[in-house]
mmCIF file of C-alpha atoms and ligand atoms in Angstrom:
data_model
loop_
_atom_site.group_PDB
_atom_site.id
_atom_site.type_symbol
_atom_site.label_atom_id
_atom_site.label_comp_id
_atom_site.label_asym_id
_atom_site.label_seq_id
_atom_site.Cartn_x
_atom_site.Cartn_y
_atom_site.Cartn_z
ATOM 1 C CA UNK Z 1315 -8.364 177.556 54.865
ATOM 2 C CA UNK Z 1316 -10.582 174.812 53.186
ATOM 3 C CA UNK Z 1317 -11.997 172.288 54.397
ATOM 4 C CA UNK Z 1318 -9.392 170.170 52.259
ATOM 5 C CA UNK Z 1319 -6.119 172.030 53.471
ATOM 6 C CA UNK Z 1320 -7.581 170.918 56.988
ATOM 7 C CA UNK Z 1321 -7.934 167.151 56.068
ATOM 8 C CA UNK Z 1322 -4.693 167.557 54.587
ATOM 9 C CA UNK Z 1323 -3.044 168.882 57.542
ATOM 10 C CA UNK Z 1324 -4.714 166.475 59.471
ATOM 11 C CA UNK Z 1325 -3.264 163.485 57.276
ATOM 12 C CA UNK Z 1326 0.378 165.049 57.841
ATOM 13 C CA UNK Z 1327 -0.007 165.335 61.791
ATOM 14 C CA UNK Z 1328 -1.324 161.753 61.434
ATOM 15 C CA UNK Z 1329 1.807 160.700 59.370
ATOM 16 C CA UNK Z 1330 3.988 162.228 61.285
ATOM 17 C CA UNK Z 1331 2.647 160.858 64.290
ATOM 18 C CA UNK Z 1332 2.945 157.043 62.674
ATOM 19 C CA UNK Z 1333 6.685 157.969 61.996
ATOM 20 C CA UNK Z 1334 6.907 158.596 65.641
ATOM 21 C CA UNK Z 1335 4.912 155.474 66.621
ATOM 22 C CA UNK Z 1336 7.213 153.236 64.300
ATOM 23 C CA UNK Z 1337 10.470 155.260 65.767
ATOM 24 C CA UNK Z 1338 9.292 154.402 69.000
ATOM 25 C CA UNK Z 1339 8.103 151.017 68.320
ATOM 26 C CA UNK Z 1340 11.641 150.440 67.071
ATOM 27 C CA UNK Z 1341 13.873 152.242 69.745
ATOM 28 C CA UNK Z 1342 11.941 149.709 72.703
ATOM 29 C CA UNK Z 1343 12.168 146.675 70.531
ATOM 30 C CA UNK Z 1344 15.841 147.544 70.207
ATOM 31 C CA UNK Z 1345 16.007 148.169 74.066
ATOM 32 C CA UNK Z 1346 14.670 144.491 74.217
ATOM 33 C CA UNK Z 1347 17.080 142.996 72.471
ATOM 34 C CA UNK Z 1348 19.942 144.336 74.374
ATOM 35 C CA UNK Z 1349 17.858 143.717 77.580
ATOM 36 C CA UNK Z 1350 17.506 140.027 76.276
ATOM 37 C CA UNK Z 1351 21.198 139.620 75.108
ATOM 38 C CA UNK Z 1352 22.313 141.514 78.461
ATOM 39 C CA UNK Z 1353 20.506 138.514 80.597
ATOM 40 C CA UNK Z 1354 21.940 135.608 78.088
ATOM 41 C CA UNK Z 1355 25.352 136.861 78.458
ATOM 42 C CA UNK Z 1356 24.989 137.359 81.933
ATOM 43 C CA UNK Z 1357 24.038 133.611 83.011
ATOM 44 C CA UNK Z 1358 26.435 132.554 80.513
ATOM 45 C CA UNK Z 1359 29.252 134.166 82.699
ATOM 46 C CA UNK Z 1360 28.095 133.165 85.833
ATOM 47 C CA UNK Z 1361 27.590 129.547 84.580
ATOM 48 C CA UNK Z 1362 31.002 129.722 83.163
ATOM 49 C CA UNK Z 1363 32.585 130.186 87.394
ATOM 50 C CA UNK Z 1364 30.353 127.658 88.381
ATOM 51 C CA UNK Z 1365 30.691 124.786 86.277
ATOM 52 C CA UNK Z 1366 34.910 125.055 86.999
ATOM 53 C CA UNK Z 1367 34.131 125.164 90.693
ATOM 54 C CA UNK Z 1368 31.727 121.894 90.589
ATOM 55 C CA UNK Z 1369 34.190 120.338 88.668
ATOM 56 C CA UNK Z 1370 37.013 121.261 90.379
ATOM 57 C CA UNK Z 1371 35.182 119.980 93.958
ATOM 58 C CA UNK Z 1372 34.571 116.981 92.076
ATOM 59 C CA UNK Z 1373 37.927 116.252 91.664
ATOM 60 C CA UNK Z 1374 39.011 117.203 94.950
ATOM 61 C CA UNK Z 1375 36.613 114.305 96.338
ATOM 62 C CA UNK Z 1376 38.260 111.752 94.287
ATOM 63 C CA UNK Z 1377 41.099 112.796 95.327
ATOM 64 C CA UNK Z 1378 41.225 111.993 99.052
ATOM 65 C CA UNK Z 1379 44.898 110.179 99.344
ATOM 66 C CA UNK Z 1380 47.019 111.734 96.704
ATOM 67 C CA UNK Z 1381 49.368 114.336 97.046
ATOM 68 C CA UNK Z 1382 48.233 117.782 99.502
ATOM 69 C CA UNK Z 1383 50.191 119.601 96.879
ATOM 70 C CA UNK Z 1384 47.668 119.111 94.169
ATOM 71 C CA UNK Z 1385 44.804 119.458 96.975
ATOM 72 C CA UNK Z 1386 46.191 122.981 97.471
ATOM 73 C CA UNK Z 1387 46.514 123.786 93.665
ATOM 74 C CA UNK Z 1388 42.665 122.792 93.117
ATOM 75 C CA UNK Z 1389 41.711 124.482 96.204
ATOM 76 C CA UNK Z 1390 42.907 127.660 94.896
ATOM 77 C CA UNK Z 1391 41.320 127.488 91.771
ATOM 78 C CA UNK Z 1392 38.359 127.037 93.501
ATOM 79 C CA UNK Z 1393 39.139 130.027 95.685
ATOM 80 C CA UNK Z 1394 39.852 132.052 92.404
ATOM 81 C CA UNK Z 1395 36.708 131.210 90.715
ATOM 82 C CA UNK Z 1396 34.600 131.953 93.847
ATOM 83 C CA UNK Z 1397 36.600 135.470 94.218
ATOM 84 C CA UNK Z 1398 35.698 135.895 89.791
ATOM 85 C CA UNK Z 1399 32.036 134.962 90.499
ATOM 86 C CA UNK Z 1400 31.392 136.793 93.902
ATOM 87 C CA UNK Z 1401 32.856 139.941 91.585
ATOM 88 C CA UNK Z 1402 30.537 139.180 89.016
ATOM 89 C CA UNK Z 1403 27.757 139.202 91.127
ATOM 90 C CA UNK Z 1404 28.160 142.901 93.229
ATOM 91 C CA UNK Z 1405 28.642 144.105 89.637
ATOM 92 C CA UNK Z 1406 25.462 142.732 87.767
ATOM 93 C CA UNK Z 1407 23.947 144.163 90.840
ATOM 94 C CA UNK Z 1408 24.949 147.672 90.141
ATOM 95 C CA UNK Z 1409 23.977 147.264 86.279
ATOM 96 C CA UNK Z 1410 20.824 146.103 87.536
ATOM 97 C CA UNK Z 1411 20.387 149.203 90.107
ATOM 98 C CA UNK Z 1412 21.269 150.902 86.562
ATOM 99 C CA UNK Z 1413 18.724 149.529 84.813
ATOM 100 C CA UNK Z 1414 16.047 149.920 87.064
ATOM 101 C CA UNK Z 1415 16.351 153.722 86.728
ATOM 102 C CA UNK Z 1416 18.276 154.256 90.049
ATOM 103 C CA UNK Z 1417 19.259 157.630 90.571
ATOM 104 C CA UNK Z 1418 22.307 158.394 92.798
ATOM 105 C CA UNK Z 1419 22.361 160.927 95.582
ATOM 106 C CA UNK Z 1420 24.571 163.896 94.239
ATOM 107 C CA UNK Z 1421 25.839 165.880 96.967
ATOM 108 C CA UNK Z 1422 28.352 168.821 97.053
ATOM 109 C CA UNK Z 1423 31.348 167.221 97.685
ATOM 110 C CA UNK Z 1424 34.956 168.798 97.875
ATOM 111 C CA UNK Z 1425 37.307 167.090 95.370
ATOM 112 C CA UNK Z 1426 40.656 167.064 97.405
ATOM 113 C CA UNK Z 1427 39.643 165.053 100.468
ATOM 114 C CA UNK Z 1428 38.486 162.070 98.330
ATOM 115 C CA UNK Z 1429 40.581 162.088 96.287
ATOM 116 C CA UNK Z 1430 43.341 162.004 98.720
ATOM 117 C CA UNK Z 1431 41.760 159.163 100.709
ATOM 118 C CA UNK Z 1432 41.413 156.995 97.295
ATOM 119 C CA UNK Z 1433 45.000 157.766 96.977
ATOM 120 C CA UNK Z 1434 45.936 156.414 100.125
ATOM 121 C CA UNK Z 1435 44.182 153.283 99.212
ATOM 122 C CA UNK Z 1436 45.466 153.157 95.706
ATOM 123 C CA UNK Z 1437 48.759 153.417 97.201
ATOM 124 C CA UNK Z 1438 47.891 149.687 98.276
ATOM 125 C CA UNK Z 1439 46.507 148.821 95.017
ATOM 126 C CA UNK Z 1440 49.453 149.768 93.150
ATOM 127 C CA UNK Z 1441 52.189 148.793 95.277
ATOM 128 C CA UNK Z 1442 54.588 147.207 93.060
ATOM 129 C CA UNK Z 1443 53.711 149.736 90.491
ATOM 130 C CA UNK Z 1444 55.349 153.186 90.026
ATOM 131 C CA UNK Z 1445 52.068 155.184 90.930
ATOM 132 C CA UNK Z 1446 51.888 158.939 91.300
ATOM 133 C CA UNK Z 1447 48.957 161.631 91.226
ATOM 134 C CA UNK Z 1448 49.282 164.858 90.255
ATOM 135 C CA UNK Z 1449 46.523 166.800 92.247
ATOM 136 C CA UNK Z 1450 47.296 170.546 92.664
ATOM 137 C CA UNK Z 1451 44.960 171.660 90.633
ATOM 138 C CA UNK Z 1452 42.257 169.842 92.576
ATOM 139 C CA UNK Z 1453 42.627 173.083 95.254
ATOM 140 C CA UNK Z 1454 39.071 174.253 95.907
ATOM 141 C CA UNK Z 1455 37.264 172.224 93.237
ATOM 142 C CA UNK Z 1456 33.519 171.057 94.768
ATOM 143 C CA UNK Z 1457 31.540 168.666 92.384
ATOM 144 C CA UNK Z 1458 27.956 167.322 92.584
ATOM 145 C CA UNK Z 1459 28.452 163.691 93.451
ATOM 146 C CA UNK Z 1460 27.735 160.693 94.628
ATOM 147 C CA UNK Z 1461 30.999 160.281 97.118
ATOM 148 C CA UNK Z 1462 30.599 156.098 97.365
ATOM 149 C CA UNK Z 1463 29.528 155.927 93.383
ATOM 150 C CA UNK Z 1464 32.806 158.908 92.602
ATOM 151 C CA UNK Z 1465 34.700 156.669 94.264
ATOM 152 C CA UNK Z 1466 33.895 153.279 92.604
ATOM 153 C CA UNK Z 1467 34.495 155.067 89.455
ATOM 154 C CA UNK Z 1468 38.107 156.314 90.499
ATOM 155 C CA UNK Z 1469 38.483 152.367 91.287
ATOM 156 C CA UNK Z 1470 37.586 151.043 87.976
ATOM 157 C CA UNK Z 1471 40.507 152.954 86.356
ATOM 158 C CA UNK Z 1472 42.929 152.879 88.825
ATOM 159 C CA UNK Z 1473 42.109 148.590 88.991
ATOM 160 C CA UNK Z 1474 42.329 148.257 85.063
ATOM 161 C CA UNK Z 1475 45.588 150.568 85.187
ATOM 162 C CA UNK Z 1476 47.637 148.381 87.331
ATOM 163 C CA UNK Z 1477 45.901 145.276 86.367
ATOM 164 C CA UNK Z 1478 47.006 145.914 82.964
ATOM 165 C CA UNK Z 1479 50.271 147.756 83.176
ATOM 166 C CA UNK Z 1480 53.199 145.592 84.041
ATOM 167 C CA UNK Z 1481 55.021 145.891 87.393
ATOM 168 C CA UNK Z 1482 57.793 148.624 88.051
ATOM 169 C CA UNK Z 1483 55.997 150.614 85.357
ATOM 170 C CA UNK Z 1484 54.473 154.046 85.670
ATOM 171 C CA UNK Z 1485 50.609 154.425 86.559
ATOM 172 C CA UNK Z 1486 49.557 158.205 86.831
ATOM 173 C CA UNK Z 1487 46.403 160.359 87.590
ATOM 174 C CA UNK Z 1488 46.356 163.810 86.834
ATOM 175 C CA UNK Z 1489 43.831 166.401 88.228
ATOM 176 C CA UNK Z 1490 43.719 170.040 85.528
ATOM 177 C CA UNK Z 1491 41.400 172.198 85.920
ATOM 178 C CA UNK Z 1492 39.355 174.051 82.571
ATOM 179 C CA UNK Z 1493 37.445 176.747 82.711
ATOM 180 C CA UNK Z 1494 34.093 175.005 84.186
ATOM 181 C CA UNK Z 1495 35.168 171.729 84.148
ATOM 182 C CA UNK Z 1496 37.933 169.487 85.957
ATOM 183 C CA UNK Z 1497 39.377 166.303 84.470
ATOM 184 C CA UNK Z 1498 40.684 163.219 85.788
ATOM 185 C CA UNK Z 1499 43.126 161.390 84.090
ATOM 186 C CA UNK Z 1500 44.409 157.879 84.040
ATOM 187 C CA UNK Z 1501 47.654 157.043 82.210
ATOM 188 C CA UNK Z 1502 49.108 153.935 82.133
ATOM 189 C CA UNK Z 1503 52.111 152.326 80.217
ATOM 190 C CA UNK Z 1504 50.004 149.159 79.903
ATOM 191 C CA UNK Z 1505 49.869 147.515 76.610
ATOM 192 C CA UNK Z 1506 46.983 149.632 75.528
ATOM 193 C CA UNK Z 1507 43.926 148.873 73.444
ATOM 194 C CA UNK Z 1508 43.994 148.158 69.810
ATOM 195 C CA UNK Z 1509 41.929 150.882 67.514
ATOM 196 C CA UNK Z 1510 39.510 148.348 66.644
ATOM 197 C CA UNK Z 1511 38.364 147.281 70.229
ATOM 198 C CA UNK Z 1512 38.267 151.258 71.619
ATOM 199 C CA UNK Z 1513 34.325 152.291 70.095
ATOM 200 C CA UNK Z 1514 33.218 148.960 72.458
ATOM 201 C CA UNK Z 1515 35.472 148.941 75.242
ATOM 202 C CA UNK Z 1516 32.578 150.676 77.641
ATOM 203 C CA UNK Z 1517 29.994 147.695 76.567
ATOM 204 C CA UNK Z 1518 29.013 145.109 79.317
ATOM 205 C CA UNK Z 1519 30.975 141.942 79.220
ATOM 206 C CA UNK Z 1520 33.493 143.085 76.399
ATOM 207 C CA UNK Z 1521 37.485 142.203 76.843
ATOM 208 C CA UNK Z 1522 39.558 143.006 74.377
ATOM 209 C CA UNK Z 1523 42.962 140.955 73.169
ATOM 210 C CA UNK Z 1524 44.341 138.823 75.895
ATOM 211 C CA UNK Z 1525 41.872 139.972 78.791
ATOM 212 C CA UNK Z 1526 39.185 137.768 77.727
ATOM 213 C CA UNK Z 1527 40.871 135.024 79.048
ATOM 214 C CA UNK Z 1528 41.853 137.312 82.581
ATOM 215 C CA UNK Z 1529 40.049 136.989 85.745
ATOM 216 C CA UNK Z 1530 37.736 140.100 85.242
ATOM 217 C CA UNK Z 1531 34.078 140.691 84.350
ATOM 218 C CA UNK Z 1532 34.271 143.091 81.505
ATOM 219 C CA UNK Z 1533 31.889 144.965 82.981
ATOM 220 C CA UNK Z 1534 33.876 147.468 85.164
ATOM 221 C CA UNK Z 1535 33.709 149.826 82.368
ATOM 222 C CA UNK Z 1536 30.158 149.656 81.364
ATOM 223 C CA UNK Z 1537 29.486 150.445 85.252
ATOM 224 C CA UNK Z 1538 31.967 153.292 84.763
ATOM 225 C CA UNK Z 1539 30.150 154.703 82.235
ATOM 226 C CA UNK Z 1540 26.665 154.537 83.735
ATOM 227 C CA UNK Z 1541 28.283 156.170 87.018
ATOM 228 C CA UNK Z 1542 30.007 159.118 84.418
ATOM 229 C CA UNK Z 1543 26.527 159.928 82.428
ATOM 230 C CA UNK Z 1544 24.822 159.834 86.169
ATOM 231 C CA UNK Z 1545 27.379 162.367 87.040
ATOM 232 C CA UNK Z 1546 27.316 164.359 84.155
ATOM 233 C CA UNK Z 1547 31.020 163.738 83.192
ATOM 234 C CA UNK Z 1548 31.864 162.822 79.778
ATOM 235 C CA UNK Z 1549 34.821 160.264 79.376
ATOM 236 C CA UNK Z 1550 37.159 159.360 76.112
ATOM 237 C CA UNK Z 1551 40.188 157.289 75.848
ATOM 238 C CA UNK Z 1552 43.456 157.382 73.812
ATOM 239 C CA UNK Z 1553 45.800 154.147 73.472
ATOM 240 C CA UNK Z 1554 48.655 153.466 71.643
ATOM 241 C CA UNK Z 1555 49.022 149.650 71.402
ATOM 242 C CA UNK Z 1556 52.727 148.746 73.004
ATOM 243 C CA UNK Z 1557 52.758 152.403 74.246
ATOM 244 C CA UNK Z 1558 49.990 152.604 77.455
ATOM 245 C CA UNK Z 1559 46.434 154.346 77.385
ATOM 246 C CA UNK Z 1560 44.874 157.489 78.736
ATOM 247 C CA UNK Z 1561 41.659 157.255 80.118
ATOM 248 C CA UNK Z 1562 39.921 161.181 80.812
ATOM 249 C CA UNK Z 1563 36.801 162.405 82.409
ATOM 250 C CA UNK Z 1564 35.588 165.548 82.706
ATOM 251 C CA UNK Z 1565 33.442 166.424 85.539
ATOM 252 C CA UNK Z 1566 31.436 169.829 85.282
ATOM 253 C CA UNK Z 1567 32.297 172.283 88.692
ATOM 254 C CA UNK Z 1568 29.782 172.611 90.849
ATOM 255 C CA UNK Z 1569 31.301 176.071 92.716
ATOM 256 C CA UNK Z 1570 35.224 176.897 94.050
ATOM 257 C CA UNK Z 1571 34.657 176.332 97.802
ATOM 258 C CA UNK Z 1572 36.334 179.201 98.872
ATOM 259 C CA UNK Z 1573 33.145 180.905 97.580
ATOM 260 C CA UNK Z 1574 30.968 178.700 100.211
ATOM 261 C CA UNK Z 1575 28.789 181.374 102.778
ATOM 262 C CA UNK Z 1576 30.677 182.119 105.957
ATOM 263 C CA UNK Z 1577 33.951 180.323 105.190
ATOM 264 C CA UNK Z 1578 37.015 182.278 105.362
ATOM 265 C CA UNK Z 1579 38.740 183.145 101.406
HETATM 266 P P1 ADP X 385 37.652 143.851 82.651
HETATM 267 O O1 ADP X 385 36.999 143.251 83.833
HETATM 268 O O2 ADP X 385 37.893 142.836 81.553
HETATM 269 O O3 ADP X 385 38.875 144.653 82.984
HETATM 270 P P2 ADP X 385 36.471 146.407 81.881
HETATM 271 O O4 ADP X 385 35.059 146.715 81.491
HETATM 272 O O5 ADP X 385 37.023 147.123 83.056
HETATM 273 O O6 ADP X 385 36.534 144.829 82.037
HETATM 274 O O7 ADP X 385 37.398 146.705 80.626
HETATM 275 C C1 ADP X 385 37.001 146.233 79.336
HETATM 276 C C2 ADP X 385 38.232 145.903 78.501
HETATM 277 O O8 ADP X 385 38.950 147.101 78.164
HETATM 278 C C3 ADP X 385 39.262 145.033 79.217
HETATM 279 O O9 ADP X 385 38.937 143.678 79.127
HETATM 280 C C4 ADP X 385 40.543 145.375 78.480
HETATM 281 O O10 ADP X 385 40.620 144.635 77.284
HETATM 282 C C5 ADP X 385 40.355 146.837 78.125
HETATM 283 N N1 ADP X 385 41.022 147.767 79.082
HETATM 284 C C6 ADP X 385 40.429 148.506 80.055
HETATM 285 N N2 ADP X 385 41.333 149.281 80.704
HETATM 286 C C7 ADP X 385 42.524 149.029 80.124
HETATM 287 C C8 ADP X 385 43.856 149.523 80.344
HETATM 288 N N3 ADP X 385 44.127 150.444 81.293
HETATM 289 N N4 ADP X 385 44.845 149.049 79.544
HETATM 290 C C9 ADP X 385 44.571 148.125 78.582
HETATM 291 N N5 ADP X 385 43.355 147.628 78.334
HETATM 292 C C10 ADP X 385 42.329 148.064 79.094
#
């Protein structure tokens, strides 16, 4: 090898290594853009809450000898908007723990106790829905997780089931077992989620159709997505507009407990 082929090779390593620089370059300048648009977004929503309330007390101290009807009706509001911003808040927390590269503490965790107790509080939840789970094949299923972050995810699909899905209808979570894997899944007969919306449903602050003008954050996904990738699930959705939606995730299994050391078979 030449002195030439060396500087040549040289040049290419050094090329190459540019390419990198500029990919690099690129991927944190793109990082900083979402980071930047992330924060705008972010006191836009919470400015959104607040202005209503300050106007709303406003009013309310003008208001001093007319009727304790309309008191109670701006009162409310107020009460609503506190409950919308208070929401907001605990969940730009958690994107925040995200964000700062918090890691959760995965634990072996048997899947039938929790998910029976979220059950029991769904149950609540979905009272004047038709709610039922499906969880026999949960049997001796132990995962790797995070029981209070597991459970917040359960909550974000179970919430945006019967939040969406009309009263007296059916809301349904299914536990089947794969090979290796175990998935959840949500089914609703809500009104489901046109095509167009589904590839950004799982971005922070995005509401599709008539939910942008609903009482949530659009960020309950986006959380429930971070909590998925922390677990090493993978989730997808299918929707039929006017028909309901299934949300899925698949959680890898950790062991069958009836395998655990000095527990009976
Ligand atoms: P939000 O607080 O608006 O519910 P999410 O991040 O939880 O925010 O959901 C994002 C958007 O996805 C919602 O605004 C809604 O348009 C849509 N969506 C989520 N779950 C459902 C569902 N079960 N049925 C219909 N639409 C849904």
């Amino acid at each position: 090898v030449g002195p030439r082929d060396e500087l040549g090779e040289l040049a290419l390593t050094f090329n190459k290594m540019l390419e990198n620089l500029e990919e690099a370059y690129r991927l944190l300048e793109e990082s900083l853009q979402t980071q930047k648009r992330f924060v705008a977004d972010a006191s836009h929503e919470l400015r959104t809450p607040l202005t209503s309330i300050q106007g709303n007390v406003d009013f309310l101290l003008q208001l001093s000898h007319e009727s304790p009807e309309l008191q109670k009706e701006v009162l409310l509001d107020i009460s609503a908007e506190t409950k919308r911003l208070s929401r907001l808040v605990k969940d730009l927390l958690t994107l925040a723990r995200a964000d700062s590269g918090l890691s959760l503490n995965l634990q072996e965790m048997e899947l039938k106790p929790v998910l029976e107790e979220v059950t029991r509080q769904a149950r609540f939840l979905g009272k004047n829905h038709h709610f039922r789970i499906e969880m026999e094949e949960a049997g001796d299923v132990v995962l790797k997780a995070d029981v209070d972050y597991f459970k917040q995810l359960l909550f974000i699909f179970l919430d945006n089931a019967f939040k969406y899905t009309q009263p007296g209808k059916n809301v349904t979570l299914i536990v089947k077992r794969q090979e290796d894997r175990v998935e959840l899944l949500f089914a609703d007969e809500g009104p489901g989620i046109p095509q167009e919306d589904l590839p950004h449903i799982f971005d922070r602050f995005y509401r599709a159709g008539k939910a942008r003008s609903g009482g949530g954050t659009g960020l309950g996904l986006a959380i429930a997505r971070w909590i998925a990738v922390e677990h090493g699930a993978e989730i997808s959705v299918e929707s039929t507009v006017g028909q309901g939606s299934i949300f899925r995730i698949s959680f890898p299994i950790f062991r069958k407990s009836n395998t655990a050391v000095g527990r009976k078979v």
